[in-house]
Amino acid sequence: MSKVSPRIWTRKEISDRILQGDTLVIYRSFVLRISPNWLKEHPGGALSILHFVGRDATDEIDAYHAEKTLKRVMGCAVGRVDVDEKTGWEPLVPPLQAGWVRTANGEWTSEAIAVRSDEKPHSTSKPPNRETITSEILLVDKNTSIREKGQNGPTLEAITPAPSLLSLSTQTRHAKAYRALHDRITAAGLYKTPYLTGYGPEIIRYVFMAGTSYYLYQKGWFLSSAFFLGLLWHQLSFTAHDLGHMGVTHSWTMDRIIGVLCADFIGGLSIGWWVDNHNIHHLVPNHPSHDPDIQHLPFFAISPVFLSSLYSSYYKRIMAYDIVARFLLPFQHNLYYIIMSLARFNLYANSYTFLIKRARRDWSWYFEIFGVLCFWSWYGRMLWLIGSWKIALLSLLVSNITASPLHVQIVLSHFSRSTDDLGPSESFVHRQLRTTTDVICSDNVAFIHGGLHLQVTHHLFPRLPRHNLRAASKLVKEFAAEQGIEYYEFGFVSGNGEVLGVLKQVADQARIIGMVAREEIRNLDKGH
């Protein structure tokens, strides 16, 4: 490790440098300066860093990087900060979350307006809600408000957090306890991949499903063949998920190569897109303006704030509550399973949009492009050789719909959880436990969920091989009880009921807004 400058940075110096355009992150009391070049080349994407500018990202960095990589991280250190042992680092609001980003030529540009809660903190023992939150920041269309004249970048006020309901000392205590838990899980050998006992049975299942699909296709039983192909895609997605998290070989290069083979060549989806998207979901789970995994307008809204046409910092666009959304959202709880059955087609669209518009043009991009072309060559030929366009269309639908339970399983662990923004003071571990839930199921059927029904533990330790999540979750439950943090879990059926309940609540509000709007129009008509 290179020698770190002995310089001690003050909070004011850090805020000043951030306002000047520096990307500064706190890690283990060190100040990391991330260069523009590394922002572009970072395998986890630039946004995963920009969400932590001015914040202590120690737990996030440790959770997402292997020990070898962590040594390289220290090469970015330019000094230290004095951190209070009890309260930790007093965070700033990242400019990204205030609606500001740097352009390629190094200039600040406003991409959205940050709207803060005007409510003052209330003394309450109840869980935080939007009536008591003061730290919440949501992004809206920059054209809906006029910034202060002459403002060419974020101000100190913009990156200064509002008072929080959370205690810094409590959040610091949680963070320290989480680090001790991480050490216990590492010492227990749970980062070691169980290749034989974990992936062995899965590979047998993959071969069986692929072989059965091929056999049935040769026999002319095309729809049955498509069904088994869909089962293969469903199950293979869990391994692709592990590879995206570097949870198999723990080598970025090897896991990316295998990931492209599984996702792009066999499934037709971009592993690069999934990693880029999924990393942000893990880092800012359930934040309406930042988590792409809950940004589904015009089809779904899991919080009434989406009815305000928020800006997405991931998709770089307004999530418009437009005429289509106004038509669909009042019925979203009724349409939920129908729309989710077709969700894989949206994954194709997101994958190819990412590869064309956003992905870095490195070797993995060329490999992915080749993989996607190979996929459509064999899959397209398979559909073409069926000979009947009606049966081919049905096969297309059957294979993609059969894989669709995956999408229900994915959103189940988040759609019914909190979408509140508790501000940058919230610790990594508290944020993950607050926004995530486990799905209770027997070990005998855990393979249907790919072992990822234990989402709480997965979110706390994303690189952990999923076959070891069961053992790790026992330690996490003990930790949560000791720290007084809720560890939420529900059954598959009751969990679906909770998700539908959330969707119905928002649907009812959307319906009321529509009724009020129609009544106002009628009153205007009567006035003419």
Short mmCIF file of C-alpha atoms in Angstrom, two decimals:
data_model
loop_
_atom_site.label_atom_id
_atom_site.label_comp_id
_atom_site.label_asym_id
_atom_site.label_seq_id
_atom_site.Cartn_x
_atom_site.Cartn_y
_atom_site.Cartn_z
CA MET A 1 0.00 0.00 0.00
CA SER A 2 1.36 3.44 -0.92
CA LYS A 3 2.09 5.89 1.89
CA VAL A 4 -0.94 8.04 2.74
CA SER A 5 -0.57 11.77 3.18
CA PRO A 6 -0.59 12.75 6.88
CA ARG A 7 -2.88 15.67 6.10
CA ILE A 8 -5.97 15.98 8.31
CA TRP A 9 -8.99 17.29 6.40
CA THR A 10 -11.74 19.31 8.05
CA ARG A 11 -15.39 18.90 7.14
CA LYS A 12 -15.37 22.42 5.68
CA GLU A 13 -12.37 21.63 3.48
CA ILE A 14 -14.10 18.52 2.19
CA SER A 15 -17.35 20.34 1.47
CA ASP A 16 -15.46 23.14 -0.31
CA ARG A 17 -13.56 20.68 -2.50
CA ILE A 18 -16.75 18.80 -3.33
CA LEU A 19 -18.40 22.05 -4.41
CA GLN A 20 -15.36 22.69 -6.61
CA GLY A 21 -15.92 19.34 -8.30
CA ASP A 22 -13.77 16.82 -6.39
CA THR A 23 -15.18 13.36 -5.77
CA LEU A 24 -14.32 12.73 -2.12
CA VAL A 25 -15.47 9.69 -0.12
CA ILE A 26 -14.68 8.74 3.49
CA TYR A 27 -13.35 5.22 4.08
CA ARG A 28 -12.09 4.02 7.47
CA SER A 29 -11.37 7.64 8.41
CA PHE A 30 -9.34 8.13 5.22
CA VAL A 31 -10.30 10.64 2.54
CA LEU A 32 -10.46 9.00 -0.87
CA ARG A 33 -10.22 11.22 -3.93
CA ILE A 34 -11.70 9.45 -6.95
CA SER A 35 -10.27 10.69 -10.22
CA PRO A 36 -12.54 11.39 -13.23
CA ASN A 37 -10.81 8.57 -15.12
CA TRP A 38 -11.54 6.03 -12.38
CA LEU A 39 -15.15 7.20 -12.21
CA LYS A 40 -15.46 6.21 -15.88
CA GLU A 41 -13.60 2.91 -15.47
CA HIS A 42 -15.02 1.76 -12.14
CA PRO A 43 -16.43 -1.76 -12.74
CA GLY A 44 -19.37 -1.02 -10.46
CA GLY A 45 -20.28 2.12 -12.40
CA ALA A 46 -19.86 5.81 -11.58
CA LEU A 47 -23.21 6.18 -9.82
CA SER A 48 -22.25 3.69 -7.12
CA ILE A 49 -19.46 6.10 -6.12
CA LEU A 50 -21.34 9.36 -6.69
CA HIS A 51 -24.06 8.31 -4.21
CA PHE A 52 -21.43 8.42 -1.44
CA VAL A 53 -19.59 11.66 -2.11
CA GLY A 54 -19.13 13.40 1.25
CA ARG A 55 -20.30 10.32 3.12
CA ASP A 56 -18.67 7.50 5.07
CA ALA A 57 -18.84 4.56 2.67
CA THR A 58 -16.73 2.18 4.76
CA ASP A 59 -19.36 -0.54 5.05
CA GLU A 60 -20.47 -0.28 1.44
CA ILE A 61 -16.90 -0.49 0.14
CA ASP A 62 -16.02 -3.44 2.41
CA ALA A 63 -19.21 -5.30 1.49
CA TYR A 64 -18.66 -4.99 -2.26
CA HIS A 65 -14.93 -5.54 -2.61
CA ALA A 66 -12.57 -8.43 -1.94
CA GLU A 67 -9.53 -7.92 0.27
CA LYS A 68 -7.22 -7.68 -2.74
CA THR A 69 -9.26 -4.82 -4.18
CA LEU A 70 -9.48 -3.03 -0.83
CA LYS A 71 -5.70 -2.69 -0.81
CA ARG A 72 -5.89 -0.90 -4.16
CA VAL A 73 -8.63 1.38 -2.81
CA MET A 74 -6.13 2.90 -0.42
CA GLY A 75 -4.18 4.17 -3.41
CA CYS A 76 -6.88 6.87 -3.69
CA ALA A 77 -6.32 8.12 -0.12
CA VAL A 78 -5.18 11.75 0.14
CA GLY A 79 -5.40 12.21 3.90
CA ARG A 80 -7.56 11.53 6.93
CA VAL A 81 -10.42 13.02 8.90
CA ASP A 82 -10.85 13.19 12.66
CA VAL A 83 -13.89 11.05 13.37
CA ASP A 84 -15.67 11.09 16.69
CA GLU A 85 -15.64 7.58 18.12
CA LYS A 86 -19.22 7.90 19.31
CA THR A 87 -20.96 9.77 16.51
CA GLY A 88 -18.73 8.95 13.52
CA TRP A 89 -18.42 11.14 10.43
CA GLU A 90 -21.07 13.84 9.99
CA PRO A 91 -22.14 13.22 6.38
CA LEU A 92 -22.89 15.60 3.55
CA VAL A 93 -25.55 15.19 0.86
CA PRO A 94 -23.92 13.92 -2.36
CA PRO A 95 -24.39 16.48 -5.17
CA LEU A 96 -25.97 13.72 -7.27
CA GLN A 97 -28.75 13.42 -4.71
CA ALA A 98 -29.20 17.19 -4.81
CA GLY A 99 -29.71 17.07 -8.58
CA TRP A 100 -26.18 18.02 -9.72
CA VAL A 101 -23.67 16.08 -11.83
CA ARG A 102 -20.37 16.87 -13.56
CA THR A 103 -20.22 16.89 -17.33
CA ALA A 104 -17.41 15.34 -19.38
CA ASN A 105 -15.64 18.73 -19.52
CA GLY A 106 -15.74 19.07 -15.74
CA GLU A 107 -18.59 21.59 -15.49
CA TRP A 108 -21.51 21.29 -13.09
CA THR A 109 -24.90 20.73 -14.69
CA SER A 110 -28.32 20.55 -13.09
CA GLU A 111 -30.29 17.46 -14.07
CA ALA A 112 -33.12 17.83 -11.55
CA ILE A 113 -34.47 19.94 -8.70
CA ALA A 114 -34.08 18.54 -5.16
CA VAL A 115 -37.28 18.88 -3.13
CA ARG A 116 -36.83 18.62 0.62
CA SER A 117 -39.43 18.00 3.30
CA ASP A 118 -40.47 21.20 5.08
CA GLU A 119 -41.71 19.31 8.13
CA LYS A 120 -39.87 19.81 11.40
CA PRO A 121 -38.82 16.74 13.41
CA HIS A 122 -41.38 15.45 15.86
CA SER A 123 -40.70 13.51 19.01
CA THR A 124 -42.11 10.06 18.33
CA SER A 125 -41.45 6.47 19.22
CA LYS A 126 -43.19 5.24 16.09
CA PRO A 127 -41.33 4.22 12.91
CA PRO A 128 -40.50 7.23 10.69
CA ASN A 129 -43.05 8.21 8.07
CA ARG A 130 -43.38 11.02 5.56
CA GLU A 131 -45.22 13.18 8.09
CA THR A 132 -42.18 13.25 10.37
CA ILE A 133 -39.23 12.96 7.98
CA THR A 134 -37.12 16.10 7.60
CA SER A 135 -34.17 14.52 5.81
CA GLU A 136 -36.05 13.31 2.74
CA ILE A 137 -34.86 14.60 -0.64
CA LEU A 138 -36.73 13.74 -3.82
CA LEU A 139 -35.80 14.82 -7.34
CA VAL A 140 -38.28 16.40 -9.75
CA ASP A 141 -38.14 17.97 -13.21
CA LYS A 142 -35.71 20.91 -13.21
CA ASN A 143 -38.16 22.81 -15.42
CA THR A 144 -40.77 22.86 -12.63
CA SER A 145 -38.71 25.34 -10.62
CA ILE A 146 -36.29 28.16 -11.28
CA ARG A 147 -32.96 27.95 -9.52
CA GLU A 148 -31.41 31.00 -7.97
CA LYS A 149 -30.15 33.27 -10.74
CA GLY A 150 -26.51 32.72 -11.58
CA GLN A 151 -26.30 29.40 -9.78
CA ASN A 152 -23.83 27.28 -11.72
CA GLY A 153 -23.39 24.42 -9.29
CA PRO A 154 -24.47 23.01 -5.94
CA THR A 155 -24.28 25.27 -2.89
CA LEU A 156 -23.19 24.48 0.65
CA GLU A 157 -26.85 24.60 1.62
CA ALA A 158 -27.68 22.01 -1.04
CA ILE A 159 -25.16 19.47 0.29
CA THR A 160 -25.88 20.10 3.97
CA PRO A 161 -28.34 17.53 5.34
CA ALA A 162 -31.48 18.63 7.11
CA PRO A 163 -31.96 17.56 10.74
CA SER A 164 -32.51 13.82 10.95
CA LEU A 165 -34.73 11.70 13.15
CA LEU A 166 -31.83 9.28 13.42
CA SER A 167 -29.20 9.45 16.11
CA LEU A 168 -25.66 9.56 14.72
CA SER A 169 -24.38 7.74 17.79
CA THR A 170 -26.92 4.95 17.34
CA GLN A 171 -26.13 4.62 13.64
CA THR A 172 -22.40 4.55 14.44
CA ARG A 173 -23.00 1.81 17.02
CA HIS A 174 -24.91 -0.21 14.42
CA ALA A 175 -22.07 0.26 11.91
CA LYS A 176 -19.41 -0.90 14.36
CA ALA A 177 -21.48 -3.96 15.29
CA TYR A 178 -21.98 -4.74 11.58
CA ARG A 179 -18.23 -4.70 11.00
CA ALA A 180 -17.76 -7.13 13.86
CA LEU A 181 -20.47 -9.33 12.31
CA HIS A 182 -18.70 -9.15 8.95
CA ASP A 183 -15.50 -10.33 10.62
CA ARG A 184 -17.38 -13.27 12.20
CA ILE A 185 -18.86 -14.33 8.86
CA THR A 186 -15.47 -14.10 7.17
CA ALA A 187 -13.80 -16.08 9.97
CA ALA A 188 -16.51 -18.74 9.68
CA GLY A 189 -15.42 -19.38 6.08
CA LEU A 190 -18.77 -18.38 4.62
CA TYR A 191 -17.13 -16.55 1.72
CA LYS A 192 -15.77 -19.85 0.44
CA THR A 193 -17.79 -21.04 -2.53
CA PRO A 194 -19.23 -24.59 -2.14
CA TYR A 195 -18.61 -25.59 -5.74
CA LEU A 196 -19.45 -29.28 -5.38
CA THR A 197 -22.32 -29.24 -2.88
CA GLY A 198 -23.71 -25.88 -4.02
CA TYR A 199 -23.32 -25.65 -7.77
CA GLY A 200 -23.04 -29.39 -8.43
CA PRO A 201 -26.78 -30.11 -8.01
CA GLU A 202 -27.64 -26.92 -9.89
CA ILE A 203 -25.56 -27.84 -12.91
CA ILE A 204 -27.32 -31.22 -12.98
CA ARG A 205 -30.68 -29.39 -13.00
CA TYR A 206 -29.52 -27.07 -15.79
CA VAL A 207 -28.35 -29.97 -17.95
CA PHE A 208 -31.61 -31.83 -17.29
CA MET A 209 -33.77 -28.84 -18.27
CA ALA A 210 -31.72 -28.02 -21.37
CA GLY A 211 -31.59 -31.67 -22.43
CA THR A 212 -35.33 -32.15 -21.88
CA SER A 213 -36.11 -28.99 -23.85
CA TYR A 214 -33.93 -30.18 -26.74
CA TYR A 215 -35.42 -33.70 -26.69
CA LEU A 216 -39.02 -32.42 -26.70
CA TYR A 217 -38.20 -30.00 -29.52
CA GLN A 218 -36.83 -32.86 -31.62
CA LYS A 219 -40.04 -34.78 -30.98
CA GLY A 220 -42.10 -31.85 -32.22
CA TRP A 221 -43.54 -31.04 -28.77
CA PHE A 222 -42.63 -27.39 -29.15
CA LEU A 223 -44.66 -25.85 -26.32
CA SER A 224 -43.39 -28.43 -23.82
CA SER A 225 -39.89 -27.72 -25.06
CA ALA A 226 -40.44 -23.99 -24.56
CA PHE A 227 -41.67 -24.65 -21.02
CA PHE A 228 -38.45 -26.44 -20.02
CA LEU A 229 -36.38 -23.71 -21.71
CA GLY A 230 -38.21 -21.17 -19.54
CA LEU A 231 -37.44 -23.25 -16.45
CA LEU A 232 -33.77 -23.23 -17.44
CA TRP A 233 -33.77 -19.43 -17.79
CA HIS A 234 -35.49 -19.07 -14.43
CA GLN A 235 -32.98 -21.23 -12.55
CA LEU A 236 -29.92 -20.04 -14.46
CA SER A 237 -30.75 -16.45 -13.46
CA PHE A 238 -29.71 -17.21 -9.89
CA THR A 239 -26.23 -18.27 -10.97
CA ALA A 240 -25.95 -15.22 -13.23
CA HIS A 241 -26.91 -13.16 -10.19
CA ASP A 242 -24.05 -14.73 -8.18
CA LEU A 243 -21.60 -14.04 -10.98
CA GLY A 244 -22.68 -10.41 -11.18
CA HIS A 245 -21.86 -10.06 -7.49
CA MET A 246 -18.49 -11.83 -7.92
CA GLY A 247 -19.84 -14.49 -5.60
CA VAL A 248 -18.61 -17.58 -7.48
CA THR A 249 -14.89 -17.43 -8.30
CA HIS A 250 -14.53 -14.01 -6.59
CA SER A 251 -12.54 -12.83 -9.61
CA TRP A 252 -14.16 -10.00 -11.58
CA THR A 253 -12.77 -11.25 -14.90
CA MET A 254 -13.67 -14.92 -14.45
CA ASP A 255 -17.11 -14.21 -13.03
CA ARG A 256 -17.82 -11.76 -15.84
CA ILE A 257 -16.82 -14.28 -18.54
CA ILE A 258 -19.02 -17.00 -17.04
CA GLY A 259 -21.75 -14.43 -16.44
CA VAL A 260 -21.81 -13.44 -20.12
CA LEU A 261 -22.03 -17.10 -21.10
CA CYS A 262 -25.01 -17.65 -18.78
CA ALA A 263 -26.88 -14.37 -19.22
CA ASP A 264 -26.07 -13.22 -22.77
CA PHE A 265 -25.39 -16.42 -24.73
CA ILE A 266 -28.06 -18.60 -23.08
CA GLY A 267 -30.57 -16.03 -21.78
CA GLY A 268 -30.24 -13.12 -24.20
CA LEU A 269 -29.86 -10.59 -21.37
CA SER A 270 -26.95 -8.27 -20.63
CA ILE A 271 -25.03 -9.17 -17.47
CA GLY A 272 -23.37 -5.75 -17.72
CA TRP A 273 -26.74 -3.99 -17.60
CA TRP A 274 -27.89 -6.15 -14.71
CA VAL A 275 -24.75 -5.43 -12.65
CA ASP A 276 -24.96 -1.69 -13.34
CA ASN A 277 -28.64 -1.61 -12.36
CA HIS A 278 -28.42 -4.03 -9.46
CA ASN A 279 -25.48 -2.32 -7.75
CA ILE A 280 -27.47 0.89 -7.44
CA HIS A 281 -30.49 -1.02 -6.13
CA HIS A 282 -28.32 -2.53 -3.40
CA LEU A 283 -26.75 0.79 -2.42
CA VAL A 284 -29.89 2.94 -2.29
CA PRO A 285 -32.67 0.34 -1.89
CA ASN A 286 -36.23 1.58 -2.23
CA HIS A 287 -35.32 5.24 -2.72
CA PRO A 288 -37.98 6.61 -5.11
CA SER A 289 -35.57 8.90 -7.00
CA HIS A 290 -32.55 6.58 -7.12
CA ASP A 291 -33.42 2.86 -6.97
CA PRO A 292 -34.19 1.62 -10.52
CA ASP A 293 -35.74 -1.57 -9.14
CA ILE A 294 -38.81 0.32 -7.89
CA GLN A 295 -39.09 2.77 -10.81
CA HIS A 296 -41.76 1.12 -12.94
CA LEU A 297 -44.10 3.82 -14.17
CA PRO A 298 -46.43 3.71 -16.01
CA PHE A 299 -47.15 0.17 -14.85
CA PHE A 300 -46.51 0.23 -11.09
CA ALA A 301 -46.02 2.71 -8.26
CA ILE A 302 -45.34 1.44 -4.74
CA SER A 303 -45.48 4.89 -3.14
CA PRO A 304 -47.75 7.91 -3.65
CA VAL A 305 -44.67 10.09 -4.29
CA PHE A 306 -44.42 8.54 -7.76
CA LEU A 307 -47.64 10.36 -8.62
CA SER A 308 -45.55 13.56 -8.55
CA SER A 309 -43.54 12.67 -11.69
CA LEU A 310 -40.18 12.19 -9.99
CA TYR A 311 -36.81 12.30 -11.72
CA SER A 312 -34.73 9.10 -11.87
CA SER A 313 -31.01 9.65 -11.28
CA TYR A 314 -30.39 6.20 -12.77
CA TYR A 315 -32.45 6.40 -15.97
CA LYS A 316 -31.77 10.16 -16.34
CA ARG A 317 -35.37 10.97 -17.17
CA ILE A 318 -38.65 12.05 -15.63
CA MET A 319 -40.86 9.18 -14.54
CA ALA A 320 -43.96 10.90 -15.85
CA TYR A 321 -47.31 10.35 -14.24
CA ASP A 322 -48.83 10.69 -17.68
CA ILE A 323 -52.03 9.61 -19.37
CA VAL A 324 -50.91 5.97 -19.58
CA ALA A 325 -49.96 5.88 -15.89
CA ARG A 326 -53.24 7.55 -14.95
CA PHE A 327 -55.09 4.84 -16.82
CA LEU A 328 -53.10 1.84 -15.48
CA LEU A 329 -52.24 2.68 -11.86
CA PRO A 330 -55.80 2.59 -10.47
CA PHE A 331 -55.84 -1.07 -11.54
CA GLN A 332 -52.21 -1.96 -10.82
CA HIS A 333 -53.08 -4.50 -8.09
CA ASN A 334 -55.41 -6.27 -10.53
CA LEU A 335 -52.88 -6.20 -13.39
CA TYR A 336 -49.85 -7.10 -11.26
CA TYR A 337 -49.43 -10.78 -12.19
CA ILE A 338 -50.39 -10.21 -15.81
CA ILE A 339 -47.76 -7.51 -16.28
CA MET A 340 -45.14 -9.47 -14.31
CA SER A 341 -45.69 -12.49 -16.55
CA LEU A 342 -44.37 -10.39 -19.46
CA ALA A 343 -41.59 -8.66 -17.51
CA ARG A 344 -38.77 -10.55 -19.25
CA PHE A 345 -39.47 -8.60 -22.43
CA ASN A 346 -38.73 -5.41 -20.49
CA LEU A 347 -35.40 -6.94 -19.43
CA TYR A 348 -34.49 -7.43 -23.09
CA ALA A 349 -35.30 -3.77 -23.77
CA ASN A 350 -33.30 -2.52 -20.76
CA SER A 351 -30.37 -4.77 -21.65
CA TYR A 352 -30.06 -3.62 -25.24
CA THR A 353 -30.65 0.04 -24.40
CA PHE A 354 -27.80 -0.18 -21.89
CA LEU A 355 -25.45 -1.90 -24.34
CA ILE A 356 -26.16 0.65 -27.06
CA LYS A 357 -26.25 3.87 -25.04
CA ARG A 358 -24.49 3.51 -21.70
CA ALA A 359 -22.06 0.60 -21.53
CA ARG A 360 -18.29 1.12 -21.64
CA ARG A 361 -16.73 -0.15 -24.86
CA ASP A 362 -14.28 -2.58 -23.25
CA TRP A 363 -13.65 -6.27 -23.98
CA SER A 364 -16.66 -7.39 -21.96
CA TRP A 365 -18.92 -5.17 -24.09
CA TYR A 366 -17.75 -6.84 -27.30
CA PHE A 367 -18.15 -10.24 -25.64
CA GLU A 368 -21.69 -9.34 -24.62
CA ILE A 369 -22.63 -8.10 -28.08
CA PHE A 370 -21.32 -11.37 -29.53
CA GLY A 371 -23.24 -13.29 -26.87
CA VAL A 372 -26.54 -11.54 -27.58
CA LEU A 373 -26.11 -12.10 -31.34
CA CYS A 374 -25.43 -15.79 -30.69
CA PHE A 375 -28.53 -15.99 -28.49
CA TRP A 376 -30.84 -14.58 -31.13
CA SER A 377 -29.19 -16.79 -33.74
CA TRP A 378 -29.97 -20.04 -31.93
CA TYR A 379 -33.23 -18.92 -30.30
CA GLY A 380 -34.49 -17.22 -33.47
CA ARG A 381 -33.60 -20.30 -35.52
CA MET A 382 -35.37 -22.51 -33.01
CA LEU A 383 -38.57 -20.48 -33.41
CA TRP A 384 -38.19 -20.27 -37.19
CA LEU A 385 -37.80 -24.01 -37.67
CA ILE A 386 -41.07 -24.70 -35.87
CA GLY A 387 -42.72 -23.96 -39.21
CA SER A 388 -45.93 -22.43 -37.88
CA TRP A 389 -45.92 -18.79 -36.89
CA LYS A 390 -48.75 -19.37 -34.41
CA ILE A 391 -46.88 -22.17 -32.61
CA ALA A 392 -43.67 -20.13 -32.81
CA LEU A 393 -45.40 -17.16 -31.19
CA LEU A 394 -46.84 -19.40 -28.49
CA SER A 395 -43.41 -20.90 -27.88
CA LEU A 396 -41.95 -17.41 -27.57
CA LEU A 397 -44.59 -16.53 -24.97
CA VAL A 398 -44.39 -19.83 -23.08
CA SER A 399 -40.61 -19.79 -22.72
CA ASN A 400 -40.56 -16.18 -21.49
CA ILE A 401 -43.64 -16.42 -19.27
CA THR A 402 -42.39 -19.63 -17.63
CA ALA A 403 -39.37 -17.69 -16.39
CA SER A 404 -41.56 -14.87 -15.05
CA PRO A 405 -42.00 -16.09 -11.43
CA LEU A 406 -38.46 -14.80 -11.01
CA HIS A 407 -39.74 -11.22 -11.24
CA VAL A 408 -42.38 -11.80 -8.57
CA GLN A 409 -39.72 -13.36 -6.35
CA ILE A 410 -37.36 -10.40 -6.85
CA VAL A 411 -39.80 -7.61 -5.98
CA LEU A 412 -41.37 -9.57 -3.12
CA SER A 413 -38.50 -8.67 -0.79
CA HIS A 414 -38.82 -4.91 -1.35
CA PHE A 415 -42.18 -3.73 -2.72
CA SER A 416 -43.91 -3.81 0.67
CA ARG A 417 -41.01 -2.26 2.59
CA SER A 418 -40.28 1.37 3.44
CA THR A 419 -39.58 3.84 0.63
CA ASP A 420 -38.71 6.66 3.02
CA ASP A 421 -35.45 8.55 2.68
CA LEU A 422 -33.91 8.87 6.15
CA GLY A 423 -30.96 10.86 4.88
CA PRO A 424 -27.19 10.27 4.63
CA SER A 425 -26.89 9.71 8.39
CA GLU A 426 -28.52 6.28 8.09
CA SER A 427 -26.02 3.44 8.39
CA PHE A 428 -25.61 0.82 5.68
CA VAL A 429 -26.90 -1.98 7.91
CA HIS A 430 -29.95 -0.03 9.13
CA ARG A 431 -30.88 0.97 5.56
CA GLN A 432 -30.70 -2.62 4.31
CA LEU A 433 -32.74 -4.09 7.16
CA ARG A 434 -35.36 -1.34 6.90
CA THR A 435 -35.99 -1.79 3.18
CA THR A 436 -35.63 -5.57 2.78
CA THR A 437 -37.44 -8.70 3.94
CA ASP A 438 -36.85 -12.45 3.81
CA VAL A 439 -39.31 -14.95 2.40
CA ILE A 440 -39.81 -17.91 4.72
CA CYS A 441 -39.63 -21.27 2.98
CA SER A 442 -38.57 -24.84 3.63
CA ASP A 443 -35.07 -25.99 2.70
CA ASN A 444 -36.74 -28.56 0.42
CA VAL A 445 -38.08 -25.85 -1.91
CA ALA A 446 -35.39 -23.22 -1.38
CA PHE A 447 -33.95 -24.05 -4.82
CA ILE A 448 -37.11 -22.61 -6.41
CA HIS A 449 -36.06 -19.25 -4.96
CA GLY A 450 -32.44 -19.98 -5.81
CA GLY A 451 -31.61 -19.51 -2.13
CA LEU A 452 -32.21 -15.80 -2.56
CA HIS A 453 -35.32 -15.78 -0.40
CA LEU A 454 -32.82 -14.77 2.32
CA GLN A 455 -32.59 -11.27 0.91
CA VAL A 456 -31.78 -9.49 4.17
CA THR A 457 -28.51 -11.38 4.58
CA HIS A 458 -27.78 -11.10 0.86
CA HIS A 459 -28.16 -7.31 1.01
CA LEU A 460 -25.81 -7.09 3.97
CA PHE A 461 -23.22 -9.37 2.36
CA PRO A 462 -23.79 -9.22 -1.42
CA ARG A 463 -20.61 -11.16 -2.34
CA LEU A 464 -21.49 -14.05 -0.06
CA PRO A 465 -22.19 -17.28 -2.00
CA ARG A 466 -25.95 -17.76 -1.79
CA HIS A 467 -25.53 -21.38 -0.71
CA ASN A 468 -24.06 -19.99 2.53
CA LEU A 469 -26.82 -17.48 3.19
CA ARG A 470 -28.77 -19.85 5.45
CA ALA A 471 -25.84 -20.21 7.87
CA ALA A 472 -25.07 -16.49 7.73
CA SER A 473 -28.71 -15.49 8.30
CA LYS A 474 -28.67 -17.10 11.75
CA LEU A 475 -25.84 -14.77 12.74
CA VAL A 476 -27.64 -11.79 11.18
CA LYS A 477 -30.82 -12.50 13.17
CA GLU A 478 -28.79 -12.60 16.38
CA PHE A 479 -27.16 -9.32 15.40
CA ALA A 480 -30.50 -7.64 14.64
CA ALA A 481 -31.95 -8.72 17.99
CA GLU A 482 -28.89 -7.43 19.86
CA GLN A 483 -29.01 -4.07 18.05
CA GLY A 484 -32.76 -3.67 18.34
CA ILE A 485 -33.29 -3.51 14.57
CA GLU A 486 -36.28 -5.23 12.99
CA TYR A 487 -35.47 -8.33 10.94
CA TYR A 488 -38.57 -8.73 8.79
CA GLU A 489 -39.71 -11.93 7.11
CA PHE A 490 -42.95 -13.37 5.79
CA GLY A 491 -44.28 -16.38 3.91
CA PHE A 492 -44.60 -16.40 0.13
CA VAL A 493 -48.41 -16.19 0.15
CA SER A 494 -48.69 -13.58 2.91
CA GLY A 495 -45.84 -11.63 1.30
CA ASN A 496 -47.70 -11.46 -1.99
CA GLY A 497 -50.72 -10.26 -0.04
CA GLU A 498 -48.65 -7.43 1.45
CA VAL A 499 -47.34 -6.41 -1.96
CA LEU A 500 -50.84 -6.38 -3.44
CA GLY A 501 -52.00 -4.37 -0.43
CA VAL A 502 -49.35 -1.70 -1.07
CA LEU A 503 -50.24 -1.58 -4.76
CA LYS A 504 -53.93 -1.22 -3.91
CA GLN A 505 -53.26 1.64 -1.48
CA VAL A 506 -51.44 3.62 -4.16
CA ALA A 507 -54.05 2.60 -6.75
CA ASP A 508 -56.80 4.02 -4.51
CA GLN A 509 -54.93 7.31 -4.21
CA ALA A 510 -54.40 7.44 -7.96
CA ARG A 511 -58.11 6.82 -8.44
CA ILE A 512 -59.02 9.64 -6.04
CA ILE A 513 -56.66 12.04 -7.84
CA GLY A 514 -58.33 11.09 -11.11
CA MET A 515 -61.79 11.67 -9.66
CA VAL A 516 -60.80 15.10 -8.32
CA ALA A 517 -59.28 16.07 -11.68
CA ARG A 518 -62.42 15.03 -13.56
CA GLU A 519 -64.61 16.95 -11.11
CA GLU A 520 -62.50 20.07 -11.59
CA ILE A 521 -62.86 19.75 -15.36
CA ARG A 522 -66.65 19.42 -15.03
CA ASN A 523 -66.79 22.50 -12.83
CA LEU A 524 -64.77 24.46 -15.37
CA ASP A 525 -67.10 23.33 -18.14
CA LYS A 526 -70.12 24.49 -16.11
CA GLY A 527 -68.51 27.89 -15.66
CA HIS A 528 -68.33 28.54 -19.41
#
